[in-house]
Amino acid sequence: MLNRFRLPMIAVHVPSLWVGGLTLFPWVFFKHAKPPAWLINHERIHLRQQVELGLFLFYVWYGLEFLVRWVQYGHHHQAYLNISFEREAYSNDKNLAYLKTRKAWRFWKYL
């Protein structure tokens, strides 16, 4: 079961990154050399989502949902914040124990 172990994560510091963190299993790119614990947890949630769906399906879904939300909200940042994967991650990133109890496919709750 995925909840019983930590997924591998290769953290890479990329000072020129346009966001605080970006995940492409198993790599997580961080803008700052020492990211806060909540951001690491946020990206670990994305790692779990990517393993559940597979990288290709995750990014296709992510991109399509972004486009739907952009049309829905009319603003790219609002669209990003309302992608189901981001909603799950932002709702739970400060709970550092979340991944220990998270049920599989939990992002469905945030659609």
PDB file of C-alpha atoms in Angstrom:
ATOM      1  CA  MET A   1       0.000   0.000   0.000  1.00  0.00           C
ATOM      2  CA  LEU A   2       1.315   3.445  -0.935  1.00  0.00           C
ATOM      3  CA  ASN A   3       0.561   4.979   2.462  1.00  0.00           C
ATOM      4  CA  ARG A   4       2.970   2.693   4.275  1.00  0.00           C
ATOM      5  CA  PHE A   5       6.156   4.038   2.745  1.00  0.00           C
ATOM      6  CA  ARG A   6       7.622   7.259   1.526  1.00  0.00           C
ATOM      7  CA  LEU A   7       7.947   7.622  -2.181  1.00  0.00           C
ATOM      8  CA  PRO A   8      11.406   8.429  -3.454  1.00  0.00           C
ATOM      9  CA  MET A   9      12.028  12.113  -3.956  1.00  0.00           C
ATOM     10  CA  ILE A  10      15.075  13.651  -5.576  1.00  0.00           C
ATOM     11  CA  ALA A  11      15.164  17.304  -4.537  1.00  0.00           C
ATOM     12  CA  VAL A  12      16.894  19.710  -6.916  1.00  0.00           C
ATOM     13  CA  HIS A  13      17.576  23.380  -6.201  1.00  0.00           C
ATOM     14  CA  VAL A  14      16.787  25.556  -9.234  1.00  0.00           C
ATOM     15  CA  PRO A  15      17.087  29.256  -8.252  1.00  0.00           C
ATOM     16  CA  SER A  16      15.610  30.415 -11.569  1.00  0.00           C
ATOM     17  CA  LEU A  17      12.397  28.380 -11.107  1.00  0.00           C
ATOM     18  CA  TRP A  18       9.279  30.535 -11.631  1.00  0.00           C
ATOM     19  CA  VAL A  19       7.380  28.755  -8.817  1.00  0.00           C
ATOM     20  CA  GLY A  20       8.312  27.582  -5.312  1.00  0.00           C
ATOM     21  CA  GLY A  21       8.232  23.909  -6.270  1.00  0.00           C
ATOM     22  CA  LEU A  22       7.585  21.699  -9.266  1.00  0.00           C
ATOM     23  CA  THR A  23       7.230  17.920  -9.244  1.00  0.00           C
ATOM     24  CA  LEU A  24       8.053  15.478 -12.035  1.00  0.00           C
ATOM     25  CA  PHE A  25       8.304  12.071 -10.379  1.00  0.00           C
ATOM     26  CA  PRO A  26      10.762  11.330  -8.790  1.00  0.00           C
ATOM     27  CA  TRP A  27      12.306  14.808  -9.081  1.00  0.00           C
ATOM     28  CA  VAL A  28      11.087  17.801  -7.155  1.00  0.00           C
ATOM     29  CA  PHE A  29      12.549  21.131  -8.193  1.00  0.00           C
ATOM     30  CA  PHE A  30      12.636  23.872  -5.569  1.00  0.00           C
ATOM     31  CA  LYS A  31      13.319  27.578  -6.068  1.00  0.00           C
ATOM     32  CA  HIS A  32      14.981  27.870  -2.637  1.00  0.00           C
ATOM     33  CA  ALA A  33      17.751  25.657  -1.304  1.00  0.00           C
ATOM     34  CA  LYS A  34      15.894  25.099   1.985  1.00  0.00           C
ATOM     35  CA  PRO A  35      12.165  24.994   1.213  1.00  0.00           C
ATOM     36  CA  PRO A  36       9.703  25.082   4.120  1.00  0.00           C
ATOM     37  CA  ALA A  37       8.279  21.789   5.402  1.00  0.00           C
ATOM     38  CA  TRP A  38       4.786  22.594   4.120  1.00  0.00           C
ATOM     39  CA  LEU A  39       6.115  23.055   0.561  1.00  0.00           C
ATOM     40  CA  ILE A  40       8.002  19.761   0.682  1.00  0.00           C
ATOM     41  CA  ASN A  41       4.796  18.104   1.883  1.00  0.00           C
ATOM     42  CA  HIS A  42       2.806  19.835  -0.878  1.00  0.00           C
ATOM     43  CA  GLU A  43       5.159  18.416  -3.500  1.00  0.00           C
ATOM     44  CA  ARG A  44       5.110  14.966  -1.847  1.00  0.00           C
ATOM     45  CA  ILE A  45       1.327  14.984  -2.243  1.00  0.00           C
ATOM     46  CA  HIS A  46       1.880  15.588  -5.965  1.00  0.00           C
ATOM     47  CA  LEU A  47       4.344  12.685  -6.033  1.00  0.00           C
ATOM     48  CA  ARG A  48       1.618  10.407  -4.655  1.00  0.00           C
ATOM     49  CA  GLN A  49      -0.891  11.694  -7.204  1.00  0.00           C
ATOM     50  CA  GLN A  50       1.576  11.103 -10.035  1.00  0.00           C
ATOM     51  CA  VAL A  51       2.245   7.529  -8.921  1.00  0.00           C
ATOM     52  CA  GLU A  52      -1.490   6.829  -8.736  1.00  0.00           C
ATOM     53  CA  LEU A  53      -2.223   8.158 -12.226  1.00  0.00           C
ATOM     54  CA  GLY A  54       1.111   7.732 -13.942  1.00  0.00           C
ATOM     55  CA  LEU A  55       3.054  10.743 -15.189  1.00  0.00           C
ATOM     56  CA  PHE A  56       1.473  10.962 -18.608  1.00  0.00           C
ATOM     57  CA  LEU A  57      -2.135  10.760 -17.423  1.00  0.00           C
ATOM     58  CA  PHE A  58      -1.412  13.099 -14.490  1.00  0.00           C
ATOM     59  CA  TYR A  59      -0.084  15.859 -16.736  1.00  0.00           C
ATOM     60  CA  VAL A  60      -2.736  15.390 -19.431  1.00  0.00           C
ATOM     61  CA  TRP A  61      -5.461  15.599 -16.760  1.00  0.00           C
ATOM     62  CA  TYR A  62      -3.683  18.537 -15.079  1.00  0.00           C
ATOM     63  CA  GLY A  63      -3.464  20.448 -18.353  1.00  0.00           C
ATOM     64  CA  LEU A  64      -7.040  19.743 -19.418  1.00  0.00           C
ATOM     65  CA  GLU A  65      -8.431  20.613 -15.999  1.00  0.00           C
ATOM     66  CA  PHE A  66      -6.396  23.849 -16.039  1.00  0.00           C
ATOM     67  CA  LEU A  67      -7.967  24.822 -19.376  1.00  0.00           C
ATOM     68  CA  VAL A  68     -11.481  24.022 -18.130  1.00  0.00           C
ATOM     69  CA  ARG A  69     -10.893  26.027 -14.940  1.00  0.00           C
ATOM     70  CA  TRP A  70      -9.429  28.933 -16.925  1.00  0.00           C
ATOM     71  CA  VAL A  71     -12.608  29.122 -18.997  1.00  0.00           C
ATOM     72  CA  GLN A  72     -14.665  28.701 -15.806  1.00  0.00           C
ATOM     73  CA  TYR A  73     -12.864  31.406 -13.780  1.00  0.00           C
ATOM     74  CA  GLY A  74     -11.453  33.632 -16.521  1.00  0.00           C
ATOM     75  CA  HIS A  75      -8.085  34.008 -14.764  1.00  0.00           C
ATOM     76  CA  HIS A  76      -5.027  31.737 -14.985  1.00  0.00           C
ATOM     77  CA  HIS A  77      -4.127  31.917 -11.265  1.00  0.00           C
ATOM     78  CA  GLN A  78      -7.687  31.089 -10.160  1.00  0.00           C
ATOM     79  CA  ALA A  79      -7.659  28.243 -12.660  1.00  0.00           C
ATOM     80  CA  TYR A  80      -4.412  26.881 -11.196  1.00  0.00           C
ATOM     81  CA  LEU A  81      -5.683  27.111  -7.609  1.00  0.00           C
ATOM     82  CA  ASN A  82      -8.833  25.173  -8.535  1.00  0.00           C
ATOM     83  CA  ILE A  83      -7.202  22.195 -10.252  1.00  0.00           C
ATOM     84  CA  SER A  84      -8.217  19.167  -8.171  1.00  0.00           C
ATOM     85  CA  PHE A  85      -4.587  18.119  -7.611  1.00  0.00           C
ATOM     86  CA  GLU A  86      -3.699  21.583  -6.320  1.00  0.00           C
ATOM     87  CA  ARG A  87      -6.815  21.814  -4.172  1.00  0.00           C
ATOM     88  CA  GLU A  88      -5.888  18.567  -2.439  1.00  0.00           C
ATOM     89  CA  ALA A  89      -2.263  19.625  -1.986  1.00  0.00           C
ATOM     90  CA  TYR A  90      -3.036  23.136  -0.711  1.00  0.00           C
ATOM     91  CA  SER A  91      -5.772  21.851   1.614  1.00  0.00           C
ATOM     92  CA  ASN A  92      -3.398  19.389   3.257  1.00  0.00           C
ATOM     93  CA  ASP A  93       0.165  20.673   2.849  1.00  0.00           C
ATOM     94  CA  LYS A  94       0.398  22.009   6.404  1.00  0.00           C
ATOM     95  CA  ASN A  95      -0.666  18.625   7.816  1.00  0.00           C
ATOM     96  CA  LEU A  96       2.706  16.898   7.726  1.00  0.00           C
ATOM     97  CA  ALA A  97       1.078  13.553   8.661  1.00  0.00           C
ATOM     98  CA  TYR A  98      -1.454  13.714   5.802  1.00  0.00           C
ATOM     99  CA  LEU A  99       0.268  11.200   3.548  1.00  0.00           C
ATOM    100  CA  LYS A 100       0.284   8.603   6.327  1.00  0.00           C
ATOM    101  CA  THR A 101      -3.518   8.542   6.401  1.00  0.00           C
ATOM    102  CA  ARG A 102      -4.407   9.662   2.867  1.00  0.00           C
ATOM    103  CA  LYS A 103      -6.642   7.279   0.972  1.00  0.00           C
ATOM    104  CA  ALA A 104      -5.772   6.428  -2.618  1.00  0.00           C
ATOM    105  CA  TRP A 105      -7.255   8.640  -5.333  1.00  0.00           C
ATOM    106  CA  ARG A 106      -8.183  11.267  -2.733  1.00  0.00           C
ATOM    107  CA  PHE A 107      -7.904  14.076  -5.305  1.00  0.00           C
ATOM    108  CA  TRP A 108     -11.342  12.944  -6.608  1.00  0.00           C
ATOM    109  CA  LYS A 109     -12.854  14.583  -3.547  1.00  0.00           C
ATOM    110  CA  TYR A 110     -11.566  17.955  -4.815  1.00  0.00           C
ATOM    111  CA  LEU A 111     -13.023  17.853  -8.357  1.00  0.00           C
TER     112      LEU A 111
END
